[in-house]
Amino acid sequence: MPHPAPSRTLRPLEAEYRPRQPTDVLGAIRYQQRGAHDPTQTTADGVVWRAVRSPEGIATIAIRPGLRTVRAAAWGAGAAWALDQLPRLCGSDDDPEGFDASRHPLIDEVHRRRPDLRIGATDLVFDALASSVFEQKVTGLQAFGAWRWIVTHYGEPAPGPTPKPMYATPAEWRMIPSWAWHRAGLEPPQSRTVVAAARRRASIERAAAEATTGDDRDRVLTSLPGVGVWTSAETRIRAFGDPDAVSFGDYHVAHQVGYALTGSRVDDDGMRELLEPWRGHRQRVIRLIGASGVVEPRRGPRLHPEDHRNR
């Protein structure tokens, strides 16, 4: 059952962050939300609330973006960590220097219109890995529902005056019983992957943090049973804000990229070829395509998802 609501009498720590360049803070942070009912993140009255399990303990951070200043308040043992990490969450370390948008007219137009687009990072490697594993092989609704159920029932209540009951991720993923995974609707291959990875959590987080390139992080993450290129790329995007990570194996992404850049669908090999001129910024191109509003017309009834994330 869900834990009781935490006390709301704690006084917060507060901080301000002033981005050096125009930044779509809301866009950078909202990317981290796992569905409309994510118990770890929500937005209310223009404030983004996040419940995190930081290296220093549980924290709730409330983020109010302004025209030039981002104001934040944080509660809990990890409050100082959450405030220190805020700039990276907002995309402070995402540098588009060297990005040549002029290689394609659509990318050039969207980049001129959205120079504030930034890719944020949570620096929470295991949470990013676990949420990515949840999204293997299933629809977003299925994955987000399973995430909500597990985090609500096995996570820790968020401190502070949250606008609704919120929870940080579980401390001991490996202790969640098999029946709970089944009740949440997560398939055994995915639950086994999360539990097995949880046994090596400290070494995974340390090795991924020490790696200096996306390829190095891929080698760390894909060494885990049940983790392949798609899951590794999603983890790199969410945890590290990797501007070059591409979720190969996701036919939706390949179709979207192909249609936006050529007017026709492509497969993984076709997407790889189309994005190659932007190596180093391939995730940025995918984000710009998402911001362009260009969407392939639906050709027929929505299909059951293919097994494209068995990695």
Short mmCIF file of C-alpha atoms in Angstrom, two decimals:
data_model
loop_
_atom_site.label_atom_id
_atom_site.label_comp_id
_atom_site.label_asym_id
_atom_site.label_seq_id
_atom_site.Cartn_x
_atom_site.Cartn_y
_atom_site.Cartn_z
CA MET A 1 0.00 0.00 0.00
CA PRO A 2 1.16 3.61 -0.49
CA HIS A 3 3.06 5.13 2.38
CA PRO A 4 1.39 7.79 4.54
CA ALA A 5 1.87 11.41 3.50
CA PRO A 6 5.04 13.02 4.87
CA SER A 7 5.11 15.95 7.26
CA ARG A 8 4.74 19.33 5.54
CA THR A 9 6.28 21.49 8.26
CA LEU A 10 9.88 21.36 7.05
CA ARG A 11 11.51 24.64 6.03
CA PRO A 12 13.07 24.54 2.56
CA LEU A 13 16.48 25.51 1.28
CA GLU A 14 16.21 28.04 -1.53
CA ALA A 15 18.37 29.03 -4.49
CA GLU A 16 18.30 30.88 -7.80
CA TYR A 17 19.80 29.89 -11.12
CA ARG A 18 20.40 32.38 -13.95
CA PRO A 19 21.06 30.64 -17.27
CA ARG A 20 23.86 32.18 -19.31
CA GLN A 21 21.75 31.99 -22.46
CA PRO A 22 18.01 31.82 -23.22
CA THR A 23 16.86 28.40 -22.05
CA ASP A 24 13.58 26.53 -22.30
CA VAL A 25 13.77 25.33 -18.71
CA LEU A 26 10.29 23.82 -18.66
CA GLY A 27 11.00 21.86 -21.83
CA ALA A 28 14.29 20.53 -20.50
CA ILE A 29 12.77 19.36 -17.22
CA ARG A 30 9.45 18.07 -18.52
CA TYR A 31 11.30 15.60 -20.73
CA GLN A 32 12.13 13.68 -17.55
CA GLN A 33 8.49 13.08 -16.61
CA ARG A 34 7.27 9.53 -17.16
CA GLY A 35 3.67 10.12 -18.17
CA ALA A 36 0.93 12.44 -16.98
CA HIS A 37 0.63 10.77 -13.56
CA ASP A 38 4.30 10.25 -12.75
CA PRO A 39 4.57 10.16 -8.92
CA THR A 40 8.14 11.51 -9.12
CA GLN A 41 7.37 14.65 -11.15
CA THR A 42 4.41 16.94 -11.77
CA THR A 43 3.67 20.55 -12.73
CA ALA A 44 1.19 22.75 -10.86
CA ASP A 45 0.56 26.47 -11.40
CA GLY A 46 3.74 26.86 -13.43
CA VAL A 47 5.94 25.14 -10.84
CA VAL A 48 7.69 21.86 -11.59
CA TRP A 49 7.88 19.51 -8.60
CA ARG A 50 10.35 16.64 -8.52
CA ALA A 51 10.88 13.93 -5.91
CA VAL A 52 14.36 12.43 -6.18
CA ARG A 53 16.51 9.90 -4.39
CA SER A 54 19.79 11.78 -4.43
CA PRO A 55 23.17 10.43 -3.27
CA GLU A 56 22.57 12.42 -0.06
CA GLY A 57 19.00 11.25 0.56
CA ILE A 58 15.43 11.94 -0.47
CA ALA A 59 14.60 15.43 -1.70
CA THR A 60 11.70 17.35 -3.15
CA ILE A 61 12.54 20.30 -5.37
CA ALA A 62 10.04 22.90 -6.59
CA ILE A 63 11.22 24.82 -9.64
CA ARG A 64 9.66 28.07 -10.87
CA PRO A 65 11.17 29.25 -14.18
CA GLY A 66 11.11 33.00 -14.82
CA LEU A 67 12.12 35.19 -17.73
CA ARG A 68 15.78 35.30 -16.69
CA THR A 69 15.88 33.56 -13.32
CA VAL A 70 14.93 30.08 -12.17
CA ARG A 71 13.89 30.02 -8.52
CA ALA A 72 13.86 26.79 -6.56
CA ALA A 73 13.06 25.51 -3.10
CA ALA A 74 14.01 22.06 -1.82
CA TRP A 75 13.11 19.92 1.19
CA GLY A 76 14.63 16.81 2.70
CA ALA A 77 18.05 15.30 3.33
CA GLY A 78 19.03 15.69 -0.34
CA ALA A 79 17.85 19.30 -0.66
CA ALA A 80 21.33 20.81 -1.03
CA TRP A 81 22.25 18.23 -3.68
CA ALA A 82 19.04 18.93 -5.63
CA LEU A 83 19.69 22.68 -5.65
CA ASP A 84 23.34 22.20 -6.68
CA GLN A 85 22.24 19.89 -9.50
CA LEU A 86 19.49 22.24 -10.75
CA PRO A 87 21.55 23.95 -13.49
CA ARG A 88 22.34 20.61 -15.16
CA LEU A 89 18.69 19.60 -14.91
CA CYS A 90 17.87 22.80 -16.79
CA GLY A 91 20.46 22.06 -19.49
CA SER A 92 23.34 24.30 -18.39
CA ASP A 93 25.97 21.83 -19.67
CA ASP A 94 24.31 21.28 -23.04
CA ASP A 95 26.45 23.27 -25.47
CA PRO A 96 25.27 23.51 -29.10
CA GLU A 97 28.65 24.97 -30.15
CA GLY A 98 29.64 23.45 -33.47
CA PHE A 99 26.12 22.36 -34.36
CA ASP A 100 25.45 23.09 -38.05
CA ALA A 101 21.70 23.36 -38.43
CA SER A 102 22.04 24.62 -42.02
CA ARG A 103 22.52 21.08 -43.33
CA HIS A 104 18.73 20.76 -43.66
CA PRO A 105 16.14 23.54 -44.12
CA LEU A 106 13.71 22.16 -41.53
CA ILE A 107 16.41 21.79 -38.86
CA ASP A 108 17.75 25.24 -39.72
CA GLU A 109 14.31 26.85 -39.40
CA VAL A 110 13.46 25.15 -36.09
CA HIS A 111 16.88 25.88 -34.63
CA ARG A 112 16.48 29.58 -35.47
CA ARG A 113 13.01 29.54 -33.92
CA ARG A 114 14.06 27.52 -30.86
CA PRO A 115 17.62 28.55 -29.93
CA ASP A 116 16.59 28.01 -26.30
CA LEU A 117 16.19 24.24 -26.68
CA ARG A 118 18.46 22.46 -24.20
CA ILE A 119 18.90 18.84 -23.14
CA GLY A 120 18.83 18.48 -19.37
CA ALA A 121 20.45 15.83 -17.17
CA THR A 122 19.32 14.29 -13.88
CA ASP A 123 22.68 12.69 -12.88
CA LEU A 124 20.59 9.84 -11.44
CA VAL A 125 21.93 6.92 -13.44
CA PHE A 126 20.03 4.04 -11.92
CA ASP A 127 16.68 5.80 -11.96
CA ALA A 128 17.21 6.62 -15.64
CA LEU A 129 18.18 3.01 -16.34
CA ALA A 130 15.21 1.58 -14.44
CA SER A 131 12.67 3.87 -16.12
CA SER A 132 14.13 2.98 -19.52
CA VAL A 133 13.85 -0.74 -18.81
CA PHE A 134 10.18 -0.22 -17.86
CA GLU A 135 9.62 1.16 -21.36
CA GLN A 136 11.06 -1.84 -23.22
CA LYS A 137 8.62 -3.73 -25.48
CA VAL A 138 5.43 -1.99 -24.31
CA THR A 139 3.36 1.10 -25.04
CA GLY A 140 4.02 4.29 -23.13
CA LEU A 141 0.73 3.93 -21.24
CA GLN A 142 1.68 0.44 -20.05
CA ALA A 143 5.17 1.51 -19.03
CA PHE A 144 4.05 4.67 -17.26
CA GLY A 145 1.31 2.76 -15.42
CA ALA A 146 3.79 0.16 -14.18
CA TRP A 147 6.24 2.89 -13.14
CA ARG A 148 3.52 4.71 -11.24
CA TRP A 149 2.39 1.55 -9.41
CA ILE A 150 5.88 0.42 -8.36
CA VAL A 151 7.10 3.85 -7.28
CA THR A 152 3.91 4.65 -5.38
CA HIS A 153 3.90 1.34 -3.51
CA TYR A 154 7.63 0.86 -2.94
CA GLY A 155 9.07 4.36 -3.14
CA GLU A 156 9.51 6.83 -0.32
CA PRO A 157 7.12 9.74 0.37
CA ALA A 158 8.44 13.08 -0.81
CA PRO A 159 9.02 15.73 1.88
CA GLY A 160 7.60 19.23 1.64
CA PRO A 161 4.27 20.74 0.55
CA THR A 162 3.87 18.80 -2.70
CA PRO A 163 0.69 19.60 -4.67
CA LYS A 164 -0.27 15.91 -4.58
CA PRO A 165 1.23 12.81 -2.94
CA MET A 166 4.63 12.26 -4.54
CA TYR A 167 7.26 9.57 -4.10
CA ALA A 168 10.95 9.13 -4.71
CA THR A 169 12.09 5.90 -6.32
CA PRO A 170 12.58 2.74 -4.25
CA ALA A 171 15.74 2.38 -2.17
CA GLU A 172 15.91 -1.38 -2.75
CA TRP A 173 14.60 -2.35 -6.17
CA ARG A 174 15.93 -5.86 -5.70
CA MET A 175 13.65 -6.41 -2.68
CA ILE A 176 10.42 -5.84 -4.61
CA PRO A 177 8.62 -9.22 -4.73
CA SER A 178 7.76 -10.93 -7.99
CA TRP A 179 4.02 -10.64 -7.39
CA ALA A 180 4.34 -6.84 -7.18
CA TRP A 181 5.96 -6.64 -10.61
CA HIS A 182 3.14 -8.78 -11.96
CA ARG A 183 0.52 -6.59 -10.28
CA ALA A 184 2.14 -3.50 -11.77
CA GLY A 185 1.91 -5.03 -15.24
CA LEU A 186 5.64 -5.28 -15.97
CA GLU A 187 6.75 -8.37 -17.84
CA PRO A 188 9.23 -10.80 -16.19
CA PRO A 189 12.12 -9.99 -18.59
CA GLN A 190 11.95 -6.32 -17.62
CA SER A 191 11.54 -6.92 -13.89
CA ARG A 192 14.43 -9.39 -13.91
CA THR A 193 16.60 -6.83 -15.68
CA VAL A 194 15.85 -4.14 -13.08
CA VAL A 195 16.44 -6.51 -10.15
CA ALA A 196 19.68 -7.88 -11.62
CA ALA A 197 20.96 -4.37 -12.33
CA ALA A 198 20.03 -3.28 -8.80
CA ARG A 199 22.46 -5.85 -7.41
CA ARG A 200 25.26 -4.00 -9.20
CA ARG A 201 23.86 -0.52 -8.72
CA ALA A 202 26.89 1.08 -7.07
CA SER A 203 29.39 -0.24 -9.61
CA ILE A 204 27.12 0.68 -12.54
CA GLU A 205 26.67 4.25 -11.31
CA ARG A 206 30.37 4.65 -10.61
CA ALA A 207 31.50 3.23 -13.97
CA ALA A 208 28.95 5.24 -15.96
CA ALA A 209 29.88 8.46 -14.16
CA GLU A 210 33.60 7.86 -14.75
CA ALA A 211 33.14 7.10 -18.47
CA THR A 212 34.06 10.06 -20.65
CA THR A 213 32.25 9.26 -23.91
CA GLY A 214 28.89 7.95 -24.99
CA ASP A 215 30.53 4.84 -26.42
CA ASP A 216 32.20 4.16 -23.07
CA ARG A 217 28.88 4.51 -21.28
CA ASP A 218 27.27 2.21 -23.81
CA ARG A 219 29.86 -0.44 -23.00
CA VAL A 220 29.14 -0.09 -19.29
CA LEU A 221 25.37 -0.25 -19.65
CA THR A 222 25.11 -2.91 -22.34
CA SER A 223 27.29 -5.24 -20.26
CA LEU A 224 24.16 -5.76 -18.13
CA PRO A 225 21.84 -8.65 -19.08
CA GLY A 226 18.70 -7.30 -20.73
CA VAL A 227 20.21 -3.91 -21.56
CA GLY A 228 20.99 -3.11 -25.18
CA VAL A 229 21.50 -0.09 -27.39
CA TRP A 230 17.97 1.34 -27.00
CA THR A 231 17.95 1.19 -23.21
CA SER A 232 21.52 2.45 -22.99
CA ALA A 233 20.76 5.44 -25.23
CA GLU A 234 17.65 6.35 -23.23
CA THR A 235 19.65 6.13 -20.00
CA ARG A 236 22.37 8.38 -21.42
CA ILE A 237 19.80 10.94 -22.55
CA ARG A 238 17.94 11.07 -19.23
CA ALA A 239 20.85 10.84 -16.79
CA PHE A 240 23.61 12.64 -18.70
CA GLY A 241 21.76 14.84 -21.20
CA ASP A 242 23.78 13.24 -23.99
CA PRO A 243 23.26 15.41 -27.11
CA ASP A 244 24.39 12.61 -29.43
CA ALA A 245 22.53 9.56 -28.06
CA VAL A 246 20.15 7.94 -30.54
CA SER A 247 17.57 5.33 -29.51
CA PHE A 248 18.21 2.86 -32.31
CA GLY A 249 15.66 0.07 -32.24
CA ASP A 250 12.68 2.40 -31.84
CA TYR A 251 10.75 2.34 -35.09
CA HIS A 252 8.70 5.39 -34.06
CA VAL A 253 11.86 7.51 -33.87
CA ALA A 254 13.20 6.19 -37.17
CA HIS A 255 9.89 6.86 -38.90
CA GLN A 256 9.69 10.36 -37.42
CA VAL A 257 13.24 11.26 -38.44
CA GLY A 258 12.83 9.82 -41.92
CA TYR A 259 9.53 11.59 -42.59
CA ALA A 260 10.76 14.94 -41.29
CA LEU A 261 14.02 14.91 -43.25
CA THR A 262 12.98 13.10 -46.45
CA GLY A 263 9.19 12.83 -46.51
CA SER A 264 9.38 9.03 -46.25
CA ARG A 265 9.81 6.47 -43.50
CA VAL A 266 13.22 4.92 -42.92
CA ASP A 267 14.53 2.09 -40.78
CA ASP A 268 17.40 2.22 -38.29
CA ASP A 269 20.04 2.08 -41.02
CA GLY A 270 18.32 4.89 -42.88
CA MET A 271 18.10 7.00 -39.73
CA ARG A 272 21.76 6.36 -38.97
CA GLU A 273 22.72 7.62 -42.42
CA LEU A 274 20.46 10.69 -42.22
CA LEU A 275 21.79 11.72 -38.79
CA GLU A 276 25.47 11.01 -39.49
CA PRO A 277 26.27 14.57 -40.69
CA TRP A 278 25.24 15.80 -37.22
CA ARG A 279 27.29 13.26 -35.24
CA GLY A 280 27.88 14.74 -31.83
CA HIS A 281 24.45 16.41 -31.91
CA ARG A 282 22.15 13.67 -33.19
CA GLN A 283 19.84 13.77 -30.16
CA ARG A 284 19.61 17.54 -30.63
CA VAL A 285 18.38 16.98 -34.19
CA ILE A 286 15.76 14.51 -32.93
CA ARG A 287 14.59 17.06 -30.33
CA LEU A 288 14.37 19.77 -32.98
CA ILE A 289 12.32 17.46 -35.19
CA GLY A 290 10.01 16.87 -32.23
CA ALA A 291 9.68 20.62 -31.75
CA SER A 292 9.02 21.22 -35.45
CA GLY A 293 5.42 19.99 -35.38
CA VAL A 294 6.06 17.86 -38.47
CA VAL A 295 4.20 14.58 -37.98
CA GLU A 296 3.66 11.78 -40.45
CA PRO A 297 -0.06 11.37 -41.27
CA ARG A 298 -1.54 8.27 -39.67
CA ARG A 299 -1.96 5.55 -42.27
CA GLY A 300 -4.42 3.32 -40.45
CA PRO A 301 -5.44 1.94 -37.06
CA ARG A 302 -2.86 2.13 -34.31
CA LEU A 303 -0.94 -1.13 -34.17
CA HIS A 304 0.26 -3.12 -31.21
CA PRO A 305 3.91 -2.16 -30.61
CA GLU A 306 6.62 -4.29 -32.16
CA ASP A 307 9.26 -6.02 -30.03
CA HIS A 308 11.76 -3.26 -30.82
CA ARG A 309 13.05 -2.61 -27.31
CA ASN A 310 14.28 -6.03 -26.25
CA ARG A 311 17.63 -4.52 -25.42
#
